[in-house]
XYZ file of C-alpha atoms in Angstrom:
737
model
C 0.000 0.000 0.000
C 2.824 2.385 0.926
C 4.575 1.890 -2.405
C 1.316 2.385 -4.306
C 1.074 5.879 -2.785
C 4.785 6.628 -2.651
C 5.481 5.798 -6.332
C 3.080 8.367 -7.868
C 4.235 11.027 -5.384
C 7.868 10.464 -6.418
C 6.864 10.624 -10.096
C 4.935 13.903 -9.637
C 7.747 15.605 -7.680
C 10.320 14.484 -10.259
C 8.190 15.849 -13.094
C 7.701 19.156 -11.265
C 11.424 19.467 -10.661
C 12.168 18.630 -14.335
C 9.741 21.336 -15.501
C 11.411 23.891 -13.233
C 14.838 22.902 -14.586
C 13.536 23.267 -18.173
C 12.230 26.768 -17.468
C 15.512 27.723 -15.836
C 17.477 26.592 -18.883
C 15.308 28.688 -21.225
C 15.582 31.944 -19.283
C 18.347 34.438 -20.104
C 21.028 35.222 -17.551
C 19.656 38.011 -15.411
C 19.294 38.958 -11.707
C 15.956 37.130 -11.496
C 17.806 33.860 -12.151
C 19.023 33.839 -8.516
C 15.492 33.370 -7.223
C 14.933 30.651 -9.829
C 18.046 28.826 -8.561
C 16.660 28.937 -5.007
C 13.395 27.425 -6.188
C 15.364 24.739 -8.023
C 17.291 23.919 -4.812
C 14.054 23.582 -2.824
C 12.514 21.401 -5.523
C 15.605 19.155 -5.621
C 15.537 18.760 -1.830
C 11.833 17.918 -1.967
C 12.417 15.289 -4.669
C 15.271 13.717 -2.645
C 13.217 13.727 0.558
C 10.256 12.140 -1.231
C 12.497 9.488 -2.749
C 14.002 8.772 0.712
C 10.617 7.822 2.179
C 10.664 4.358 0.584
C 14.189 3.401 1.666
C 13.452 4.707 5.177
C 10.439 2.382 5.473
C 12.527 -0.554 4.249
C 15.253 0.266 6.796
C 12.634 0.305 9.582
C 11.128 -3.045 8.581
C 14.135 -5.120 7.525
C 16.855 -7.155 9.137
C 20.523 -6.184 9.318
C 21.658 -7.426 5.906
C 18.742 -5.969 4.033
C 19.189 -2.697 5.948
C 22.908 -2.590 5.061
C 22.107 -3.334 1.418
C 19.587 -0.504 1.278
C 22.076 1.903 2.853
C 24.651 0.985 0.180
C 21.989 1.571 -2.514
C 21.288 5.005 -0.986
C 25.013 5.828 -1.034
C 25.155 4.913 -4.733
C 22.008 6.949 -5.470
C 23.426 9.908 -3.564
C 26.662 9.769 -5.599
C 24.743 9.565 -8.866
C 22.479 12.434 -7.866
C 25.467 14.533 -6.788
C 27.103 14.040 -10.177
C 23.889 14.904 -12.012
C 23.527 18.104 -9.933
C 27.220 18.986 -10.232
C 26.659 22.222 -12.180
C 24.315 23.608 -9.481
C 26.103 23.398 -6.121
C 23.081 24.315 -3.985
C 21.022 21.518 -5.556
C 23.798 18.993 -4.725
C 23.744 20.046 -1.070
C 19.957 19.791 -0.978
C 19.975 16.352 -2.590
C 22.560 14.848 -0.252
C 21.156 16.502 2.873
C 17.749 14.959 2.196
C 19.268 11.459 2.679
C 20.630 12.208 6.181
C 17.305 11.310 7.964
C 17.519 7.803 6.464
C 20.844 7.236 8.211
C 19.595 8.648 11.477
C 16.690 6.186 11.363
C 19.089 3.372 10.487
C 21.335 4.192 13.480
C 18.368 4.309 15.850
C 16.777 1.010 14.807
C 20.059 -0.888 14.481
C 21.133 -0.120 18.056
C 24.541 1.021 16.730
C 25.588 -2.255 15.221
C 29.114 -2.211 13.904
C 27.993 -2.704 10.288
C 25.574 0.155 10.350
C 28.073 2.406 12.118
C 30.599 1.612 9.426
C 28.164 2.444 6.703
C 27.297 5.669 8.539
C 30.945 6.668 8.587
C 31.161 5.852 4.888
C 27.996 7.876 4.223
C 29.116 11.034 6.000
C 32.593 10.836 4.507
C 30.934 10.327 1.130
C 28.756 13.408 1.701
C 31.839 15.517 2.270
C 33.657 14.120 -0.733
C 30.596 14.441 -2.994
C 29.959 18.046 -1.952
C 33.635 18.993 -2.347
C 33.900 17.302 -5.760
C 30.693 18.931 -6.865
C 31.953 22.357 -5.776
C 35.211 21.842 -7.677
C 33.480 20.508 -10.775
C 30.928 23.327 -10.744
C 33.703 25.936 -10.498
C 35.581 24.272 -13.357
C 32.415 24.073 -15.441
C 31.582 27.751 -14.823
C 35.111 28.865 -15.696
C 35.010 26.793 -18.877
C 31.763 28.444 -19.927
C 33.209 31.907 -19.211
C 36.320 31.114 -21.229
C 34.166 29.881 -24.098
C 32.099 33.079 -24.011
C 35.241 35.223 -23.985
C 36.673 33.282 -26.924
C 33.438 33.767 -28.856
C 33.519 37.494 -28.096
C 37.114 37.765 -29.271
C 36.188 35.857 -32.396
C 33.320 38.277 -33.058
C 35.625 41.235 -32.460
C 38.105 39.755 -34.896
C 35.429 39.385 -37.555
C 34.302 42.970 -36.875
C 37.832 44.335 -37.291
C 38.301 42.392 -40.511
C 35.021 43.795 -41.771
C 36.102 47.353 -40.828
C 39.386 46.863 -42.675
C 37.458 45.994 -45.826
C 35.238 49.085 -45.625
C 36.014 51.876 -48.136
C 34.917 54.550 -45.645
C 36.666 55.874 -42.541
C 35.681 53.788 -39.485
C 36.921 53.847 -35.875
C 35.967 51.901 -32.770
C 36.007 53.493 -29.322
C 36.157 52.100 -25.789
C 32.881 53.174 -24.129
C 34.574 53.562 -20.735
C 37.867 55.343 -21.440
C 36.691 56.954 -24.728
C 40.002 56.001 -26.300
C 40.201 54.993 -29.952
C 40.692 51.225 -30.034
C 40.902 50.697 -33.783
C 41.045 52.785 -36.967
C 41.052 51.464 -40.519
C 43.226 52.822 -43.315
C 40.625 55.280 -44.737
C 40.414 56.807 -41.233
C 44.133 57.481 -41.230
C 43.958 58.998 -44.704
C 41.094 61.246 -43.618
C 42.940 62.406 -40.499
C 46.010 63.225 -42.575
C 43.893 65.699 -44.547
C 42.973 67.618 -41.383
C 46.014 66.975 -39.154
C 46.728 70.702 -39.047
C 43.413 71.214 -37.233
C 43.978 68.504 -34.586
C 46.368 67.762 -31.741
C 46.950 64.178 -32.892
C 48.612 62.549 -35.875
C 47.171 59.938 -38.192
C 49.851 57.406 -37.206
C 49.013 57.718 -33.484
C 45.241 57.364 -33.548
C 44.884 54.165 -31.504
C 44.903 54.938 -27.802
C 44.139 58.646 -28.242
C 41.007 60.205 -26.770
C 38.085 60.806 -29.074
C 37.607 64.198 -27.364
C 39.959 65.896 -29.851
C 37.246 65.822 -32.499
C 34.638 67.720 -30.510
C 34.372 71.128 -28.890
C 32.005 69.704 -26.268
C 33.593 66.420 -25.076
C 31.145 65.947 -22.200
C 28.194 65.807 -24.594
C 30.023 63.404 -26.866
C 30.945 61.127 -23.949
C 27.305 60.912 -22.868
C 26.395 59.797 -26.368
C 29.143 57.178 -26.579
C 28.724 55.692 -23.111
C 25.087 54.644 -23.422
C 23.968 52.421 -26.329
C 20.436 53.742 -25.796
C 21.625 56.996 -27.421
C 22.615 55.190 -30.612
C 22.412 55.409 -33.559
C 23.480 59.052 -33.598
C 24.593 61.389 -36.366
C 26.029 64.893 -36.401
C 28.136 67.281 -38.407
C 31.261 68.568 -36.699
C 32.899 71.839 -37.690
C 36.691 71.780 -37.409
C 37.893 75.161 -38.589
C 36.985 75.410 -42.275
C 36.371 71.664 -42.567
C 33.130 69.781 -41.896
C 33.029 66.149 -40.787
C 29.935 64.008 -41.145
C 29.780 61.638 -38.154
C 27.568 58.587 -37.724
C 27.756 56.453 -34.551
C 26.261 52.977 -34.274
C 26.302 50.431 -31.461
C 28.386 47.285 -31.949
C 26.945 44.254 -30.143
C 27.670 40.554 -29.955
C 25.320 37.967 -31.376
C 23.843 37.717 -27.868
C 23.143 41.448 -27.772
C 25.991 42.410 -25.412
C 27.260 45.955 -26.017
C 30.892 45.960 -27.187
C 31.201 49.658 -27.902
C 30.453 52.399 -30.424
C 31.584 52.378 -34.052
C 32.194 55.780 -35.650
C 31.924 56.357 -39.390
C 33.507 59.566 -40.689
C 33.389 61.483 -43.951
C 34.867 64.823 -44.973
C 31.887 66.686 -46.464
C 33.214 70.241 -46.646
C 32.697 70.573 -50.405
C 29.242 69.021 -50.268
C 28.189 71.373 -47.458
C 29.563 74.382 -49.327
C 27.634 73.388 -52.456
C 24.473 72.807 -50.434
C 24.896 76.187 -48.718
C 25.420 77.877 -52.071
C 22.284 76.283 -53.447
C 20.348 77.266 -50.315
C 21.734 80.805 -50.465
C 20.802 81.185 -54.101
C 17.381 79.703 -53.407
C 16.567 82.456 -50.889
C 18.587 85.382 -52.223
C 18.719 87.017 -55.607
C 22.064 86.234 -57.243
C 22.327 89.571 -59.024
C 21.465 92.020 -56.245
C 22.079 89.953 -53.117
C 18.613 90.902 -51.849
C 16.167 88.371 -50.383
C 14.062 86.846 -53.160
C 10.300 86.427 -53.348
C 10.330 83.226 -51.290
C 12.230 84.840 -48.418
C 10.094 87.977 -48.578
C 6.855 85.991 -48.436
C 8.135 83.957 -45.489
C 9.060 87.104 -43.533
C 5.780 88.829 -44.383
C 3.779 85.806 -43.213
C 5.839 85.669 -40.023
C 5.140 89.309 -39.185
C 1.439 88.984 -39.921
C 1.069 85.739 -37.965
C 0.078 87.623 -34.802
C -3.325 89.347 -35.172
C -3.073 93.120 -34.889
C 0.535 93.364 -36.073
C 1.211 96.498 -38.113
C 3.073 96.429 -41.416
C 3.404 98.434 -44.584
C 4.131 96.946 -48.009
C 5.619 98.962 -50.864
C 5.398 97.164 -54.215
C 7.931 98.764 -56.607
C 8.104 98.468 -60.384
C 10.814 100.242 -62.403
C 9.594 102.592 -65.140
C 11.516 102.387 -68.392
C 13.698 99.453 -67.408
C 12.568 97.226 -70.268
C 13.555 99.853 -72.837
C 17.029 100.143 -71.271
C 17.392 96.354 -71.167
C 16.364 96.000 -74.806
C 18.439 98.892 -76.185
C 21.536 98.782 -73.978
C 21.713 95.012 -73.505
C 21.274 92.609 -70.598
C 24.692 93.474 -69.161
C 23.728 97.112 -68.621
C 20.329 95.987 -67.414
C 21.947 93.805 -64.756
C 24.198 96.653 -63.610
C 21.149 98.890 -63.397
C 19.272 96.390 -61.221
C 22.282 96.042 -58.920
C 22.516 99.829 -58.524
C 18.769 100.067 -57.839
C 19.198 97.488 -55.069
C 22.080 99.517 -53.628
C 19.987 102.708 -53.549
C 17.040 100.887 -51.994
C 19.270 99.596 -49.209
C 20.485 103.128 -48.546
C 16.975 104.623 -48.405
C 15.503 101.703 -46.426
C 18.238 101.246 -43.835
C 16.052 101.688 -40.751
C 15.735 98.712 -38.374
C 13.094 96.106 -39.233
C 12.842 97.261 -42.861
C 13.212 94.499 -45.440
C 14.120 95.119 -49.082
C 13.542 92.317 -51.593
C 13.738 91.698 -55.318
C 10.591 89.832 -56.303
C 11.762 89.153 -59.846
C 12.517 91.001 -63.071
C 12.330 94.724 -62.347
C 9.974 94.321 -59.378
C 11.092 95.073 -55.826
C 9.310 95.240 -52.482
C 9.932 96.966 -49.169
C 8.394 95.781 -45.908
C 7.873 98.555 -43.346
C 7.553 97.914 -39.594
C 4.448 100.133 -39.247
C 1.019 100.593 -40.804
C 0.922 104.392 -40.916
C -0.379 105.631 -44.281
C 1.339 109.039 -44.229
C 4.738 107.601 -43.301
C 4.405 104.851 -45.898
C 3.586 107.328 -48.671
C 6.419 109.620 -47.558
C 8.837 106.705 -47.684
C 7.543 105.739 -51.131
C 8.193 109.310 -52.312
C 11.795 109.133 -51.053
C 12.315 105.843 -52.896
C 10.962 107.296 -56.153
C 13.238 110.312 -55.758
C 16.319 108.158 -55.102
C 15.667 105.789 -58.005
C 14.920 108.607 -60.463
C 18.432 110.084 -60.239
C 20.351 109.336 -63.436
C 22.635 106.301 -63.603
C 26.053 106.379 -65.272
C 27.920 103.175 -66.121
C 30.451 104.818 -68.436
C 28.218 104.752 -71.512
C 26.160 107.894 -70.941
C 23.443 108.715 -68.445
C 20.531 106.346 -68.023
C 17.212 107.645 -66.740
C 14.522 105.427 -65.254
C 11.846 105.917 -62.639
C 9.687 103.902 -60.294
C 6.012 103.370 -59.561
C 4.920 102.110 -56.152
C 1.774 100.508 -54.804
C 1.186 100.791 -51.055
C -0.891 98.474 -48.855
C -1.098 98.461 -45.063
C -1.819 95.756 -42.509
C -4.237 95.178 -40.959
C -6.266 97.916 -42.760
C -5.950 96.451 -46.255
C -5.354 92.828 -45.369
C -4.259 90.524 -42.591
C -2.551 87.853 -44.685
C 0.507 87.981 -46.926
C -1.466 86.887 -49.969
C -4.099 89.612 -49.588
C -1.561 92.327 -48.791
C 0.568 91.447 -51.824
C -2.480 91.333 -54.072
C -3.728 94.727 -52.922
C -0.328 96.383 -53.141
C -0.157 94.999 -56.697
C -3.555 96.539 -57.430
C -2.294 99.857 -56.040
C 0.819 99.556 -58.239
C -1.393 99.095 -61.285
C -3.232 102.285 -60.341
C 0.095 104.121 -59.947
C 1.138 102.996 -63.436
C -2.163 104.192 -64.867
C -1.626 107.569 -63.197
C 1.404 108.211 -65.387
C 4.341 106.389 -63.752
C 6.679 107.910 -61.212
C 3.807 107.831 -58.731
C 2.864 106.063 -55.521
C -0.699 105.048 -54.772
C -2.233 103.796 -51.544
C -4.706 100.980 -51.992
C -8.375 101.933 -51.830
C -11.489 99.766 -52.103
C -12.285 101.431 -55.437
C -9.284 99.699 -56.907
C -11.033 96.383 -56.471
C -12.079 96.665 -60.083
C -8.816 94.927 -60.806
C -10.119 91.969 -58.879
C -13.264 92.063 -60.974
C -11.046 91.840 -64.029
C -9.460 88.752 -62.537
C -12.903 87.250 -61.968
C -13.730 87.859 -65.619
C -10.408 86.306 -66.612
C -11.232 83.248 -64.516
C -14.640 82.925 -66.164
C -13.113 83.126 -69.644
C -10.474 80.573 -68.690
C -13.122 78.230 -67.327
C -15.056 78.513 -70.579
C -11.915 77.960 -72.663
C -11.075 74.799 -70.720
C -14.627 73.545 -71.182
C -14.721 74.129 -74.934
C -10.962 73.764 -75.560
C -11.151 76.866 -77.788
C -8.092 79.090 -77.751
C -6.055 76.540 -75.766
C -2.872 75.310 -77.438
C 0.307 73.439 -76.633
C 3.661 74.683 -77.875
C 6.684 72.362 -77.808
C 10.329 73.227 -77.081
C 13.137 70.716 -77.792
C 15.451 69.241 -75.143
C 18.813 68.316 -76.679
C 21.602 65.918 -75.677
C 24.889 67.817 -75.305
C 26.892 64.740 -76.266
C 25.078 63.862 -79.515
C 23.171 67.011 -80.411
C 20.037 64.898 -80.878
C 16.624 65.968 -79.608
C 15.761 63.596 -76.758
C 12.461 65.142 -75.677
C 10.126 68.092 -76.128
C 8.532 70.048 -73.303
C 4.834 70.871 -73.648
C 4.058 74.526 -72.796
C 0.461 75.695 -72.532
C -0.727 78.819 -74.401
C -4.075 80.634 -74.224
C -5.569 83.012 -76.752
C -8.103 85.274 -75.002
C -11.020 86.274 -77.280
C -10.597 90.004 -76.538
C -7.102 90.397 -75.087
C -5.182 88.110 -77.411
C -2.387 85.893 -76.103
C -2.300 85.695 -72.292
C 1.002 84.854 -70.628
C 1.039 81.594 -68.626
C 2.453 83.590 -65.716
C -0.896 85.386 -65.624
C -3.476 82.668 -66.223
C -1.781 79.649 -64.567
C -1.903 81.256 -61.067
C -5.564 82.105 -61.737
C -6.211 78.450 -62.560
C -4.420 77.268 -59.409
C -6.225 79.726 -57.140
C -9.675 79.098 -58.617
C -9.662 75.306 -58.659
C -9.092 75.025 -62.416
C -5.626 73.518 -62.126
C -6.918 69.948 -62.529
C -8.881 70.845 -65.667
C -5.913 72.734 -67.124
C -3.576 69.883 -66.201
C -5.873 67.301 -67.793
C -5.982 69.321 -71.027
C -2.186 69.571 -71.158
C -1.625 65.899 -70.272
C -4.210 64.479 -72.684
C -3.230 66.775 -75.570
C 0.505 66.206 -75.106
C 0.115 62.407 -75.029
C -2.216 62.407 -78.034
C 0.045 64.595 -80.183
C 3.286 62.879 -79.085
C 1.822 59.506 -80.072
C 1.746 60.747 -83.699
C 5.429 61.757 -83.776
C 7.548 59.546 -85.984
C 10.846 60.353 -84.252
C 9.726 58.642 -81.004
C 10.986 61.520 -78.829
C 9.781 61.777 -75.242
C 7.208 64.361 -74.197
C 7.693 66.347 -70.962
C 4.596 67.652 -69.167
C 4.601 70.090 -66.246
C 2.372 69.197 -63.298
C 0.963 71.830 -60.948
C 1.546 71.428 -57.224
C -2.229 71.515 -56.710
C -2.655 68.360 -58.827
C -0.413 66.277 -56.573
C -1.160 64.627 -53.255
C -4.843 63.910 -53.921
C -4.349 60.397 -55.296
C -6.085 61.128 -58.629
C -3.135 62.141 -60.813
C -1.751 58.581 -61.328
C -5.163 57.520 -62.646
C -5.276 60.560 -64.952
C -1.811 59.703 -66.307
C -2.813 56.087 -66.923
C -6.029 57.171 -68.660
C -4.131 59.585 -70.927
C -1.625 56.876 -71.872
C -4.320 54.299 -72.612
C -6.455 56.750 -74.587
C -3.542 58.027 -76.701
C -1.641 54.756 -77.060
C 1.575 56.520 -76.051
C 4.242 54.256 -74.557
C 4.768 55.107 -70.846
C 8.542 55.376 -71.282
C 8.010 58.298 -73.667
C 6.253 60.421 -71.043
C 8.072 62.601 -68.507
C 6.254 64.286 -65.634
C 7.935 67.460 -64.332
C 7.267 68.661 -60.768
C 8.741 71.632 -58.912
C 10.266 71.511 -55.438
C 7.399 73.555 -54.004
C 5.077 70.670 -54.864
C 6.973 68.532 -52.319
C 6.626 70.962 -49.418
C 2.956 70.351 -48.556
C 1.670 66.843 -47.838
C 5.033 65.418 -48.902
C 4.018 61.865 -47.991
C 0.944 61.971 -50.255
C 2.839 63.709 -53.063
C 5.619 61.110 -52.985
C 2.948 58.415 -52.989
C 1.451 59.829 -56.195
C 4.882 60.083 -57.816
C 5.725 56.477 -56.919
C 2.481 55.263 -58.513
C 3.215 57.293 -61.649
C 6.756 55.955 -61.860
C 5.440 52.406 -61.410
C 3.584 52.879 -64.711
C 6.962 53.261 -66.443
C 6.700 57.060 -66.657
C 9.826 59.149 -65.958
C 9.682 61.861 -63.260
C 11.798 65.046 -63.348
C 12.490 67.668 -60.648
C 11.958 71.033 -62.341
C 13.542 74.448 -61.586
C 16.030 72.986 -59.096
C 17.740 75.798 -57.213
C 14.878 78.308 -57.192
C 12.808 76.795 -54.390
C 14.049 75.302 -51.139
C 16.668 73.150 -52.910
C 16.857 70.550 -50.178
C 18.864 67.420 -50.870
C 16.245 65.628 -48.766
C 13.924 65.782 -51.800
C 16.436 63.820 -53.850
C 16.627 61.207 -51.079
C 12.856 61.023 -50.670
C 12.192 60.087 -54.307
C 14.400 58.625 -57.080
C 13.950 61.317 -59.737
C 15.018 60.432 -63.285
C 16.018 63.978 -64.150
C 17.019 67.268 -62.469
C 16.357 70.501 -64.384
C 18.649 73.414 -63.476
C 16.798 76.728 -63.537
C 17.668 79.147 -66.331
C 18.597 81.921 -63.884
C 21.796 80.013 -63.078
C 22.467 79.231 -66.742
C 22.168 82.884 -67.705
C 24.972 83.928 -65.335
C 27.073 80.740 -65.459
C 29.479 82.226 -68.026
C 30.171 85.442 -66.109
C 29.564 84.522 -62.469
C 31.767 81.854 -60.837
C 29.228 81.250 -58.079
C 26.477 80.397 -60.572
C 28.873 78.146 -62.478
C 29.740 76.458 -59.180
C 26.057 75.746 -58.508
C 25.619 74.282 -61.999
C 28.724 72.164 -61.439
C 27.491 71.005 -58.017
C 24.077 69.970 -59.358
C 25.611 68.267 -62.412
C 28.048 66.363 -60.198
C 25.217 65.422 -57.859
C 23.253 64.098 -60.827
C 26.165 61.939 -61.944
C 26.597 60.484 -58.469
C 22.889 59.699 -58.225
C 22.690 58.379 -61.781
C 20.209 61.123 -62.688
C 20.104 63.087 -65.967
C 20.736 66.842 -65.547
C 19.097 69.360 -67.887
C 20.027 73.059 -68.060
C 17.175 75.391 -69.031
C 17.359 78.788 -70.721
C 20.381 78.187 -72.983
C 20.621 81.115 -75.411
C 24.262 81.325 -76.526
C 27.113 79.110 -77.634
C 29.169 80.373 -74.685
C 26.523 79.131 -72.269
C 26.402 75.766 -74.043
C 30.188 75.376 -73.841
C 30.118 76.308 -70.153
C 27.388 73.754 -69.437
C 29.274 71.072 -71.349
C 32.398 71.804 -69.292
C 30.444 71.708 -66.039
C 29.109 68.221 -66.836
C 25.464 68.844 -67.799
C 23.940 66.128 -69.952
C 21.028 67.866 -71.711
C 20.071 71.464 -72.540
C 16.973 73.429 -73.447
C 16.473 77.004 -74.631
C 16.149 79.415 -77.549
C 19.612 78.439 -78.771
C 18.048 75.183 -79.947
C 14.586 76.447 -80.785
C 11.704 78.484 -79.445
C 8.436 76.806 -78.404
C 6.384 76.005 -81.508
C 2.829 74.715 -81.992
C 2.135 71.294 -83.412
C 1.676 70.933 -87.163
C -2.041 70.527 -86.629
C -2.280 73.876 -84.798
C 0.329 75.857 -86.757
C -2.090 77.377 -89.275
C -4.642 78.267 -86.594
C -1.984 79.907 -84.398
C -0.691 81.923 -87.368
C -4.233 83.114 -88.135
C -4.767 84.182 -84.524
C -1.435 86.038 -84.544
C -2.471 87.952 -87.658
C -5.904 88.902 -86.376
C -5.051 89.439 -82.711
C -6.491 92.700 -81.300
C -3.166 93.247 -79.572
C 0.063 91.473 -78.754
C 0.564 91.268 -75.029
C 3.895 91.679 -73.225
C 4.128 87.909 -73.187
C 4.202 87.654 -77.004
C 6.529 90.635 -77.344
C 9.014 89.175 -74.895
C 8.921 85.844 -76.696
C 9.502 87.551 -80.062
C 12.315 89.743 -78.719
C 14.048 86.859 -76.963
C 13.766 84.777 -80.101
C 15.221 87.536 -82.287
C 18.130 88.175 -79.921
C 19.038 84.556 -79.318
C 18.354 83.111 -82.765
C 20.538 85.591 -84.659
C 23.363 83.518 -86.071
C 22.191 80.540 -84.056
C 22.089 78.174 -87.013
C 25.846 78.310 -87.529
C 26.437 78.065 -83.777
C 24.232 74.991 -83.496
C 25.986 73.233 -86.327
C 29.321 73.971 -84.694
C 28.089 72.991 -81.226
C 26.626 69.660 -82.268
C 29.418 68.767 -84.654
C 27.104 68.581 -87.657
C 28.188 71.006 -90.390
């Protein structure tokens, strides 16, 4: 009966102890393991005590020989158990101690017979030997495991160092406690040699030196390096004129143990300088050094952000500048604009005044007050200063200025409204006979009514497609001289005003919700007409920022391709940087879907917006188009040439085609070829022309137009100036005589 009960109890306790041992083996080494070891010791003692119940009963109910035999069996069991528990010393003690009661019982019932006493002596001596051997074996086992772990770590470190040696970039490892350099590969030494004159260490003595020499704030750097929770970490470090790009990552073993930080270095001085130049030119006018329209708008919005803030806006347009530019040449025109900027700075030197060139011959001044009398008085001083004759060594030049004045918050509380109303006031000043300043009044809102009428006519034209045309300008490979693509440019013939410049009606379309309709017309027409071309050239289509980010443009592109039968690889979509600024995630999503169709995507007017390299990382553009403002001055201005060179070099590194816009002369073409541009576009290779199907209709409209707007005049003048002698130049440039 006893064994029927005792057997299952022994089985259950053994199973429980086995489960606990299994859980212990699966858990990682951590402080909580100590409590687990205690539970394992208790469980082992309980198993041994339970197992001892049976032998104890036999000892109580047996004669001397049987009792002695059982005691020898217990000694053997104890030795076996001690060996099994050898790696956990506390469990060995618990297992052997649980057998002591059996011997006490044996001594009591045997009345100290000599045989039993002998076995008792053997037992207690055996206990001592077993415990001592177990302790020694456990220590040896633990040390062996530690040595194995250390060897594995050294092996991992060796593999890491071999990997670092094979890296083409500069890499160092640092001790997280002493912050000393523990290893540096060959590129690191070469990099340090380039900037040794800025440091207190030499390239040959890197190992063992403190990493503090690379940082002006060592304490901050040490906090970063000492805690792997701070990693990965990246920063740019300025060392005199040089800039280092630093990236720190945590190096761990396969078990996740922190070995130390790994530092990757790169000398990025030239890249930073190029990026700064691009950023500078994106926010400042290259000719005058004044803030450009983007910077001016940002500052105006900042000042008007707080309700009740006072501000005055003077919108300036030069009178007679176009005549000087056309008769004296662009060189004199540029000098004139630079001198105008100089005079504006002198007149508007008071604190908190901001002078900006908005573009062309348009300037703006932001005043720190909203007083009408003071604003008009300041406008009068500006007109007086700008009306003084200019002399550049070729006779006196006389121009004037007209100014529109708008005040915040009287005339508007947002930048857009204030600019619009100062523009309306400028129009009134021009109508008054030039050389005048006019303060905005509600009566001038008739100009807005004109805009409403323009919007209505544009809406009707987009509905009927009457008066809407596409002109095409070639994009040429510098290397071969072959036309690789043609850019589609939208044109609108107004029924009463004649040709309307895109700069006038495209903003109206974007502000009135007609951008999608205008974009659909351009996309569908361009694809349809390009599908009929026999030369298989690509067609480039500009996309408005308002069309992107809504998720509908990829479907429109697909529909246009299917309807026209144009191959997707012949279509290029051009987007400007400003399109990426709002809802960038959605915009990039649209561009990825378009590119997945097989359509190429180009970044247009690079350098005139925010010119962030992050845009080039966010999306793999197929082409970068360099704005014509840089091309115009690339021959005469080293800084503009440097920007062209930087963008062209960036394109090569990214595997992206670079296109320079606005090429008008052979000198510009040669400069662009030398700077590494791949393709060019401009009047040197051809002005925008209508398709063959529209050519006769466009010619008829030109003949019967009620007037030719400034847009058409500027196109004709630019064509005449740039096309004179261009045929011979093109043959020479492309190598085809």
